[in-house]
Coordinates of C-alpha atoms and ligand atoms in Angstrom, one line a residue:
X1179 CA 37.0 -10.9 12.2
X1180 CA 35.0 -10.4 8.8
X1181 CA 33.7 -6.9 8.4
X1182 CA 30.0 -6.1 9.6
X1183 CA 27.3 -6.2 7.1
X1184 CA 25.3 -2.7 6.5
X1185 CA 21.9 -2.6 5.3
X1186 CA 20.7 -0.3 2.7
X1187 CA 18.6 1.0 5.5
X1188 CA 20.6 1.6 8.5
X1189 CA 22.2 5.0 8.6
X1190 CA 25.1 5.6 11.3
X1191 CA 23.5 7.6 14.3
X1192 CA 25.9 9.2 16.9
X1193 CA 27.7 6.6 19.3
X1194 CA 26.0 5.7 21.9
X1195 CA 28.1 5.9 25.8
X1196 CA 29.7 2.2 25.4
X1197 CA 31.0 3.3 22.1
X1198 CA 29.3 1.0 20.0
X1199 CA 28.1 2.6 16.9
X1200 CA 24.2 2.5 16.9
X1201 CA 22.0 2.8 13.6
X1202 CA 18.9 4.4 12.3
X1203 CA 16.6 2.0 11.2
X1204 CA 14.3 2.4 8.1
X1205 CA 11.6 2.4 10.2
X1206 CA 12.9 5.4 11.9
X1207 CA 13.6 7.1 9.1
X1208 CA 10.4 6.7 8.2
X1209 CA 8.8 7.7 11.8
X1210 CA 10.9 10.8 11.4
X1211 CA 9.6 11.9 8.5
X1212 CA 5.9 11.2 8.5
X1213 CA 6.6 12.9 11.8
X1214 CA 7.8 15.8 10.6
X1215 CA 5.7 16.0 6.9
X1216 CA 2.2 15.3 9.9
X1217 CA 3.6 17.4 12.4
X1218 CA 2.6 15.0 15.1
X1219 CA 5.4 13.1 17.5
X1220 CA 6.8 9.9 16.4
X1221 CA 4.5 8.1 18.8
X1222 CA 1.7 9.5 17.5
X1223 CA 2.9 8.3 13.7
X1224 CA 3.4 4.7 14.8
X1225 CA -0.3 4.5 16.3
X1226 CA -1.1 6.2 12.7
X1227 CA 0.3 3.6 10.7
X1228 CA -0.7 1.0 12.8
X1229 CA -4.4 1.0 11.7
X1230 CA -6.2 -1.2 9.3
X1231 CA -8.9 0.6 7.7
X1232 CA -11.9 -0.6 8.1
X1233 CA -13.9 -2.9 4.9
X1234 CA -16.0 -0.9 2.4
X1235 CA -18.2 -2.2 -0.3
X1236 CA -19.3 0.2 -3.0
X1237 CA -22.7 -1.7 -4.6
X1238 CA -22.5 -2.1 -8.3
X1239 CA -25.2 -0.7 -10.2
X1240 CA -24.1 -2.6 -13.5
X1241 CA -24.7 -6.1 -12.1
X1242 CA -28.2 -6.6 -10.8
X1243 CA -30.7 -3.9 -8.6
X1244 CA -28.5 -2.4 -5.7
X1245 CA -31.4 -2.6 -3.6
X1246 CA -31.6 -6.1 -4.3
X1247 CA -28.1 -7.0 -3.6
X1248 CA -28.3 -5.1 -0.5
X1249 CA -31.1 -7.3 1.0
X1250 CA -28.9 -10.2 -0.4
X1251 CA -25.9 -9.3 1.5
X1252 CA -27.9 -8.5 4.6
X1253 CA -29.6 -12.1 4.6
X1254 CA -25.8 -13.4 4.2
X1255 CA -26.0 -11.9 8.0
X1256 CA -23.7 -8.8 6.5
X1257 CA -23.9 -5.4 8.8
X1258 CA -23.8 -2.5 6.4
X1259 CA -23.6 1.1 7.5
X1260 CA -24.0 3.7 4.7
X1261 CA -21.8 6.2 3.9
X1262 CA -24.3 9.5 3.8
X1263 CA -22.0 10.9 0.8
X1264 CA -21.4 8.1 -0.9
X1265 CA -24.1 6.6 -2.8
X1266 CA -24.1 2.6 -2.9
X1267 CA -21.2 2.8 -0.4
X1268 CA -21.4 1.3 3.0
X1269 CA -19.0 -0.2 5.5
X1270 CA -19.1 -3.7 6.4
X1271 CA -19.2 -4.2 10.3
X1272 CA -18.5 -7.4 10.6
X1273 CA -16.8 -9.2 8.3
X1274 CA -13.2 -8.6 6.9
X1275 CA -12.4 -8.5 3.1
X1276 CA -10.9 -12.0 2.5
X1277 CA -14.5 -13.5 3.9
X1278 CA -16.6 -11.2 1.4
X1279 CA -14.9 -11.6 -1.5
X1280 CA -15.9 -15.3 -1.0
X1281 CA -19.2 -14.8 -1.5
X1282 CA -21.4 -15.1 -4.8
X1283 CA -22.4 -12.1 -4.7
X1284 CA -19.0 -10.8 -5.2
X1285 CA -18.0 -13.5 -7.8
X1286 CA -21.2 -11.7 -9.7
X1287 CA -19.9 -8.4 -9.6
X1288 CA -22.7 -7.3 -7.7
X1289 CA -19.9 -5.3 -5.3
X1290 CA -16.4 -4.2 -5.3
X1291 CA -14.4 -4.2 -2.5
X1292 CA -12.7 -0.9 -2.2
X1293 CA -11.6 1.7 0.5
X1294 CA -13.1 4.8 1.2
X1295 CA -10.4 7.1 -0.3
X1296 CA -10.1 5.7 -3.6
X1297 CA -14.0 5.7 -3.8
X1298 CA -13.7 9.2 -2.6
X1299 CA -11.2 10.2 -5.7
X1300 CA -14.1 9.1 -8.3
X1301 CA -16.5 11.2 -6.5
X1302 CA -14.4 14.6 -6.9
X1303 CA -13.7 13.7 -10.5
X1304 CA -17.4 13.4 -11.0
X1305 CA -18.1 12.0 -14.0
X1306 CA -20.9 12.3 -16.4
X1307 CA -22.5 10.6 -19.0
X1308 CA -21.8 12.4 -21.9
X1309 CA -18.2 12.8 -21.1
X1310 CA -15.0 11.3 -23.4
X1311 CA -12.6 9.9 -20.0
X1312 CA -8.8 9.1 -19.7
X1313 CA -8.4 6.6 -16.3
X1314 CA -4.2 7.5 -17.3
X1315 CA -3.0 4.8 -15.0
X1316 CA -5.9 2.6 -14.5
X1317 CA -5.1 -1.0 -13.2
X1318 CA -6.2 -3.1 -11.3
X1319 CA -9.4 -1.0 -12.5
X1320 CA -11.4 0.2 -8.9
X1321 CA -11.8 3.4 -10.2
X1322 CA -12.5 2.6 -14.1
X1323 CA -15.0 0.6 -12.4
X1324 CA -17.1 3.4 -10.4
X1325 CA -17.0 5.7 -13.2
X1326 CA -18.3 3.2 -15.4
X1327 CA -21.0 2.4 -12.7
X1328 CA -21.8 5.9 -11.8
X1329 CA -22.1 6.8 -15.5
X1330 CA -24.1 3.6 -16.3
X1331 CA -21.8 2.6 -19.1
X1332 CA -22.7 5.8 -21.2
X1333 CA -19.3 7.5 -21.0
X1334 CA -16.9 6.8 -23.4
X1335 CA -13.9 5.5 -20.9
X1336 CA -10.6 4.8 -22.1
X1337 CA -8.5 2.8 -19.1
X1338 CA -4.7 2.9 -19.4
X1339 CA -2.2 0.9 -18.4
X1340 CA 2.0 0.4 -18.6
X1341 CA 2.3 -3.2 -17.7
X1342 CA 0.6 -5.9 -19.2
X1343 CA 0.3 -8.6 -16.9
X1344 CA -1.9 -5.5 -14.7
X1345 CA -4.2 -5.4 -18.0
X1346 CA -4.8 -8.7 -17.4
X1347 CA -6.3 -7.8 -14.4
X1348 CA -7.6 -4.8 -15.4
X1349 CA -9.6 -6.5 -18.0
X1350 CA -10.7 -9.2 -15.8
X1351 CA -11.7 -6.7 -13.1
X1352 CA -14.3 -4.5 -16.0
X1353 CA -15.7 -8.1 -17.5
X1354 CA -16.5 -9.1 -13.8
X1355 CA -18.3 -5.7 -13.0
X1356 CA -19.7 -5.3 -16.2
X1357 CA -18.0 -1.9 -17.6
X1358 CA -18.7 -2.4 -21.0
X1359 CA -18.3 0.9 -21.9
X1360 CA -14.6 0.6 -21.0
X1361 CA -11.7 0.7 -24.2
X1362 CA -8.1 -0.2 -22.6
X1363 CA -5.0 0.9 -24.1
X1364 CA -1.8 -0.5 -23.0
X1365 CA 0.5 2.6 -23.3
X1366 CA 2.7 4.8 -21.5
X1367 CA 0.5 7.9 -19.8
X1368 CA 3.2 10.1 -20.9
X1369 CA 2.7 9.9 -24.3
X1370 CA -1.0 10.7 -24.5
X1371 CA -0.2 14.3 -24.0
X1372 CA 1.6 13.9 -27.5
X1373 CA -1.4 11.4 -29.2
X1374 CA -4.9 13.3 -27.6
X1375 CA -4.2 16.6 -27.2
X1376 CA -7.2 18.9 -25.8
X1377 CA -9.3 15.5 -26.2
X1378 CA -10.5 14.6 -22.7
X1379 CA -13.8 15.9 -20.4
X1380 CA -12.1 14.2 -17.5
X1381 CA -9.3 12.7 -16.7
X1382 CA -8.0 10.7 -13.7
X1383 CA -4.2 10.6 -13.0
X1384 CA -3.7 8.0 -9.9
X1385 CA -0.3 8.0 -9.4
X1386 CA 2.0 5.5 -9.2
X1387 CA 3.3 6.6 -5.9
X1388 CA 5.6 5.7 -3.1
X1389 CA 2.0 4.0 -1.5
X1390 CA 2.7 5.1 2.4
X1391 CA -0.6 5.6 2.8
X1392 CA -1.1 2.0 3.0
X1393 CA 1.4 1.2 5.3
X1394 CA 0.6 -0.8 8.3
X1395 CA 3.5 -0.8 10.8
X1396 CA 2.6 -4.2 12.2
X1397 CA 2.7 -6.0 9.1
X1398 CA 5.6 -7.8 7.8
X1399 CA 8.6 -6.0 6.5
X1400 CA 5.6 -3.0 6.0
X1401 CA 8.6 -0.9 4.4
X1402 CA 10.0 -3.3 1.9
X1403 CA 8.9 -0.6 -1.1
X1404 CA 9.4 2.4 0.4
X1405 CA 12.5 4.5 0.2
X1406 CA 13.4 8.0 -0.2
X1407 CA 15.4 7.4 -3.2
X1408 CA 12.0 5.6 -4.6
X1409 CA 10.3 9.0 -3.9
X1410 CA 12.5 11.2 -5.8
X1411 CA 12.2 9.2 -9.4
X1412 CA 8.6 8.8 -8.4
X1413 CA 8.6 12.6 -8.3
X1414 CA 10.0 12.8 -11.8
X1415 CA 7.6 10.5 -13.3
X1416 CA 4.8 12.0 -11.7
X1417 CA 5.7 15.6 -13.4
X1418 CA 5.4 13.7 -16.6
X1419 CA 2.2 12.3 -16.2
X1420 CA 0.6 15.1 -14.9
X1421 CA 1.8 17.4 -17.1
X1422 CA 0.8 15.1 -20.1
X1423 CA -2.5 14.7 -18.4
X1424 CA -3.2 18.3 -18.1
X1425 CA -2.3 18.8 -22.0
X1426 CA -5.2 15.4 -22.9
X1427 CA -7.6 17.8 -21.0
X1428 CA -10.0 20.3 -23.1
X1429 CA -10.9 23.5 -21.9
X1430 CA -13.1 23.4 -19.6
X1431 CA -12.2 19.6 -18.4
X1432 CA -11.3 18.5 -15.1
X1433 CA -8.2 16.8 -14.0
X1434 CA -8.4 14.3 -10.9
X1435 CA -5.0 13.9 -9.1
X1436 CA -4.5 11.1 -6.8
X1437 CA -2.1 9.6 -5.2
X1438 CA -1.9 7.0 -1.3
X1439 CA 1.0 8.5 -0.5
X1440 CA 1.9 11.3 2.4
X1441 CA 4.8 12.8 0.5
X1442 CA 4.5 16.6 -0.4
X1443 CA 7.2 16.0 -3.1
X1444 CA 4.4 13.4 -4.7
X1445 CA 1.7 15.4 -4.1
X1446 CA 1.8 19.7 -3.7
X1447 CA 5.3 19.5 -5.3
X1448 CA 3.9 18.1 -8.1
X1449 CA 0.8 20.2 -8.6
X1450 CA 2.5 23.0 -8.1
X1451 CA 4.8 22.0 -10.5
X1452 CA 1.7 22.1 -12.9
X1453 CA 0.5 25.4 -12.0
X1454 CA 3.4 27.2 -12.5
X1455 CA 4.1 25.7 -16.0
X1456 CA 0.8 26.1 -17.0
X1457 CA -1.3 29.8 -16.2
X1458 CA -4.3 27.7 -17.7
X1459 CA -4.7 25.2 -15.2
X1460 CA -6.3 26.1 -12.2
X1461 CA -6.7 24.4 -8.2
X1462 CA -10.7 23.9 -7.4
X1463 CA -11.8 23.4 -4.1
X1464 CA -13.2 19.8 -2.9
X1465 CA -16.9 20.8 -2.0
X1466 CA -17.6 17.1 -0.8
X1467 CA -15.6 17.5 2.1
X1468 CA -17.4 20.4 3.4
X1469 CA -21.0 18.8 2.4
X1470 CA -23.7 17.9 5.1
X1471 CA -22.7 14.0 6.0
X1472 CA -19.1 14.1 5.7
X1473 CA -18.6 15.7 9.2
X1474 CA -18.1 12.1 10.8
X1475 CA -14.5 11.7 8.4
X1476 CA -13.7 15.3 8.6
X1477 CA -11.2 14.8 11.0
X1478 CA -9.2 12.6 8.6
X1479 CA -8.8 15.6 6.1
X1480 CA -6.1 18.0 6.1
X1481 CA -5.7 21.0 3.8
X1482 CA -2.8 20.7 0.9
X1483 CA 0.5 22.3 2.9
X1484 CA 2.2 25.4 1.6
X1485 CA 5.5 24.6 3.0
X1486 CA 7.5 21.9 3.9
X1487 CA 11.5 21.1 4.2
X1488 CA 12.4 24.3 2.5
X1489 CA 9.9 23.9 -0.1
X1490 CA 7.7 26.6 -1.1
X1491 CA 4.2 25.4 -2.7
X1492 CA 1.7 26.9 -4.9
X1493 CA -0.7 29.0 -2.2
X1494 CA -3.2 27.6 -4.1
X1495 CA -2.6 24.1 -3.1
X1496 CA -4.4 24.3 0.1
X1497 CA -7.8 23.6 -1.6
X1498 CA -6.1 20.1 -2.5
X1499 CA -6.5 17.5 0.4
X1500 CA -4.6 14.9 2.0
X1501 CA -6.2 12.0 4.0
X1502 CA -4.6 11.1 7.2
X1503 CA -4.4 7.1 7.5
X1504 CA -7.3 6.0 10.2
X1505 CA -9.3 3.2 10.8
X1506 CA -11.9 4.2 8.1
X1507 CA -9.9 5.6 5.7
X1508 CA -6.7 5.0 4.3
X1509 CA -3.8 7.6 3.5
X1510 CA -4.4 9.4 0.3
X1511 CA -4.2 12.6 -1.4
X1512 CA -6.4 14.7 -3.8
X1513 CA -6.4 17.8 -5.9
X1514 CA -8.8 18.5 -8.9
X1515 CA -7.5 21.0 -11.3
X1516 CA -9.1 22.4 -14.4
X1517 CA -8.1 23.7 -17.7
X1518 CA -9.0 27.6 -18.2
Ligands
SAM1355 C1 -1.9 3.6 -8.1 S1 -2.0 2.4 -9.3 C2 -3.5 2.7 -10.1 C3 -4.7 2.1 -9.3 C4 -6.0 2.2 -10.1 N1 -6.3 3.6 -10.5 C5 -7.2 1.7 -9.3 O1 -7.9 2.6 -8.6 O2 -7.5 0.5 -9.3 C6 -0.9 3.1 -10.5 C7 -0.8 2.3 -11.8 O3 -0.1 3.0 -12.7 C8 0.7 2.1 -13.5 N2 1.8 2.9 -14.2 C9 3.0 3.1 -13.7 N3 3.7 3.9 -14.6 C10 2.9 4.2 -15.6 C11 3.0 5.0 -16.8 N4 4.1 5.6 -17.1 N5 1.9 5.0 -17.6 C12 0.8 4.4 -17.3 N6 0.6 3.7 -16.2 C13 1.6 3.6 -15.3 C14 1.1 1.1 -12.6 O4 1.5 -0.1 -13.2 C15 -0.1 0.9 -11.7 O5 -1.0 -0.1 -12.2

C-alpha cells in the first residue's frame, strides 16, 4: 500500500476510539483561532464568516453633481439608504455589486463600489486640502480615490505601489474617477522612510495583510491564502512599513493604519511595536465611532485588545479599533497615530 498523502493543512489530532488517526483541518485551525483571538465559540465564528457584507456605493464628487447621480441611480430603480456618517455613502438595497458596476453610471465614475470599512479608514485619516499625502500601499486605488474626492483634487496625493501590473489598475481606477491630483510611484513603502523623511501631513499605511476579514466560509476554498506561516512574515513586513511610514510623517501629521485582517500580531502587535520604538508617536482615539449616527454599526466595533496568546500590547492600543465581520461591514482594523 503507497503511503497516505498529508496536506499542508491537516495537523494530526488525537486518535479517535477505532484508532484511525483523525486530522485538524485548515478550517479548524482557523475556527480555533478566530475563536479564541473573538472570544466567541467556534459556532459563533462560522456564522461570523459566513456573511456577505452588504453593497455600498460611495458617490463621487469628481465626476458630475452627487445630487444628480443620485436621482440617476434612483430612476435606474436603485434603493439607497444613507449612511448618517458618511457623506455620499449609502447602501444599495437591492442590487448586488456585479449588477451595479454594469451600469453607465459606474463606467462614468460617477460611484465607486466600496465597503463600508475601507470607506470608514479614509474618514479617520481625514484629509484636507492643503495637505502633502502618502497612500503607502495604494492599489487598486479605493482609498486614493476618496481622499482625492473628499479633498476635491486640491491635495497633493502621492499613491504607492510594489507591483506593477496593480499600477495598472491603480492608474486606471484614478483616470476613471477623475483624481487628477493623484502622482503614483511604483516603489517599495519601506524605502520612503529613507527618500521623504518628516515630508508627509497624512499618511495611509493599508497593509498588505493576511485578508481574514474578507473571508466567507461558504465560498470556494475561502482559505486558499491564509496561513499562519503567511501571518508571521506578514508581521515582519508590516513593522517595516509602519515604521518607515511613521518616519515620512512631519510633526504634527497623522498616520492611518489599516489592515482586513483579525490578527493581533498584524494589528496591536504591530502598533505597539511602533510605540515603543518611537516615544514620538502617539495612539488617538477614533471620535467617529462614538459620533451621533454611528450607533446603528456600533455593535461591529471592538476596542484594540491589550492581551492575547501571551502577548502583552501597548495599553494604549485600546483606542485603536477592530471591525467584527457582519452583514454591513466587513472585518477590518484601524488605529490613527500621530507624530509628537
Ligand atoms: C490592502 S492592499 C491596498 C488596498 C488599497 N489601499 C485600496 O484601498 O484600494 C495592499 C497593497 O499593498 C501592496 N504592497 C505589498 N507590499 C508592499 C510594499 N512593500 N510596498 C508598497 N506596497 C506594497 C500590495 O501589492 C497591495 O496592492
Amino acid at each position: 500500500m503507497g503511503k497516505r498523502k498529508r496536506s499542508n493543512y491537516k495537523v494530526p489530532r488525537k486518535r479517535s476510539f477505532s484508532n484511525k488517526k483523525t486530522y485538524y483541518t485548515k478550517e479548524d485551525i482557523f475556527i480555533s483561532r478566530m475563536a479564541s483571538i473573538l472570544r466567541v465559540s467556534k459556532g459563533e465564528i462560522k456564522n461570523i464568516f459566513s456573511q456577505r457584507a452588504r453593497t455600498t456605493i460611495r458617490v463621487n464628487g469628481l465626476k458630475g453633481d452627487v445630487n444628480e447621480t443620485v436621482q440617476l441611480l434612483k430612476k435606474r430603480d436603485l434603493i439607497l439608504i444613507p449612511i448618517k456618517w458618511g457623506p455620499n455613502i449609502y447602501f444599495v438595497d437591492n442590487k448586488d455589486k456585479s449588477e451595479i458596476s454594469q451600469l453607465e453610471e459606474y463606467r462614468q465614475g460617477r460611484f465607486y463600489i466600496q465597503n463600508l470599512s475601507s470607506i470608514l479608514a479614509t474618514l479617520v485619516l481625514n484629509p484636507q486640502k492643503d495637505d502633502t499625502i502618502l497612500d503607502m500601499c495604494s492599489a487598486p486605488g479605493s482609498k486614493t480615490t476618496h481622499i482625492a474626492d473628499i479633498t476635491k483634487n486640491k491635495a497633493k496625493i502621492l499613491a504607492n505601489e510594489l507591483e506593477v501590473s496593480r499600477t495598472n489598475s491603480l492608474r486606471n481606477v484614478t483616470e476613471q474617477f477623475g483624481a487628477d491630483s493623484v502622482k503614483i510611484t511604483l516603489s517599495d513603502g519601506r524605502d520612503f522612510g529613507k527618500k521623504y523623511p518628516d515630508y508627509f501631513d497624512r499618511v495611509l499605511l493599508d497593509s498588505p495583510c493576511s485578508g481574514e476579514g474578507r473571508i466567507y466560509l461558504r465560498g470556494q476554498k475561502p482559505l486558499r491564502f491564509w496561513s499562519i506561516k503567511k501571518i508571521k512574515s506578514l508581521s515582519f513586513l508590516q513593522r517595516d512599513l509602519i515604521e518607515s511610514a511613521f518616519i515620512t510623517l512631519k510633526t504634527g501629521g497623522t498616520l492611518l493604519y489599516s489592515t482586513c485582517t483579525l490578527e493581533p500580531e498584524e494589528n496591536e502587535g504591530i502598533v505597539t511595536y511602533l510605540l515603543k520604538k518611537h516615544s514620538n508617536a502617539k495612539l488617538e482615539e477614533i471620535k467617529i465611532v462614538k459620533s451621533d449616527g454611528f450607533e446603528k454599526f456600533r455593535n461591529y466595533i471592538q476596542k484594540g485588545i491589550t492581551h492575547w496568546s501571551g502577548n502583552d500590547y501597548h495599553p494604549d492600543i485600546e483606542k485603536s479599533i477592530r471591525i467584527i465581520p457582519s452583514s454591513e461591514m466587513m472585518g477590518f482594523y484601524i488605529a490613527k497615530i500621530t507624530k509628537v
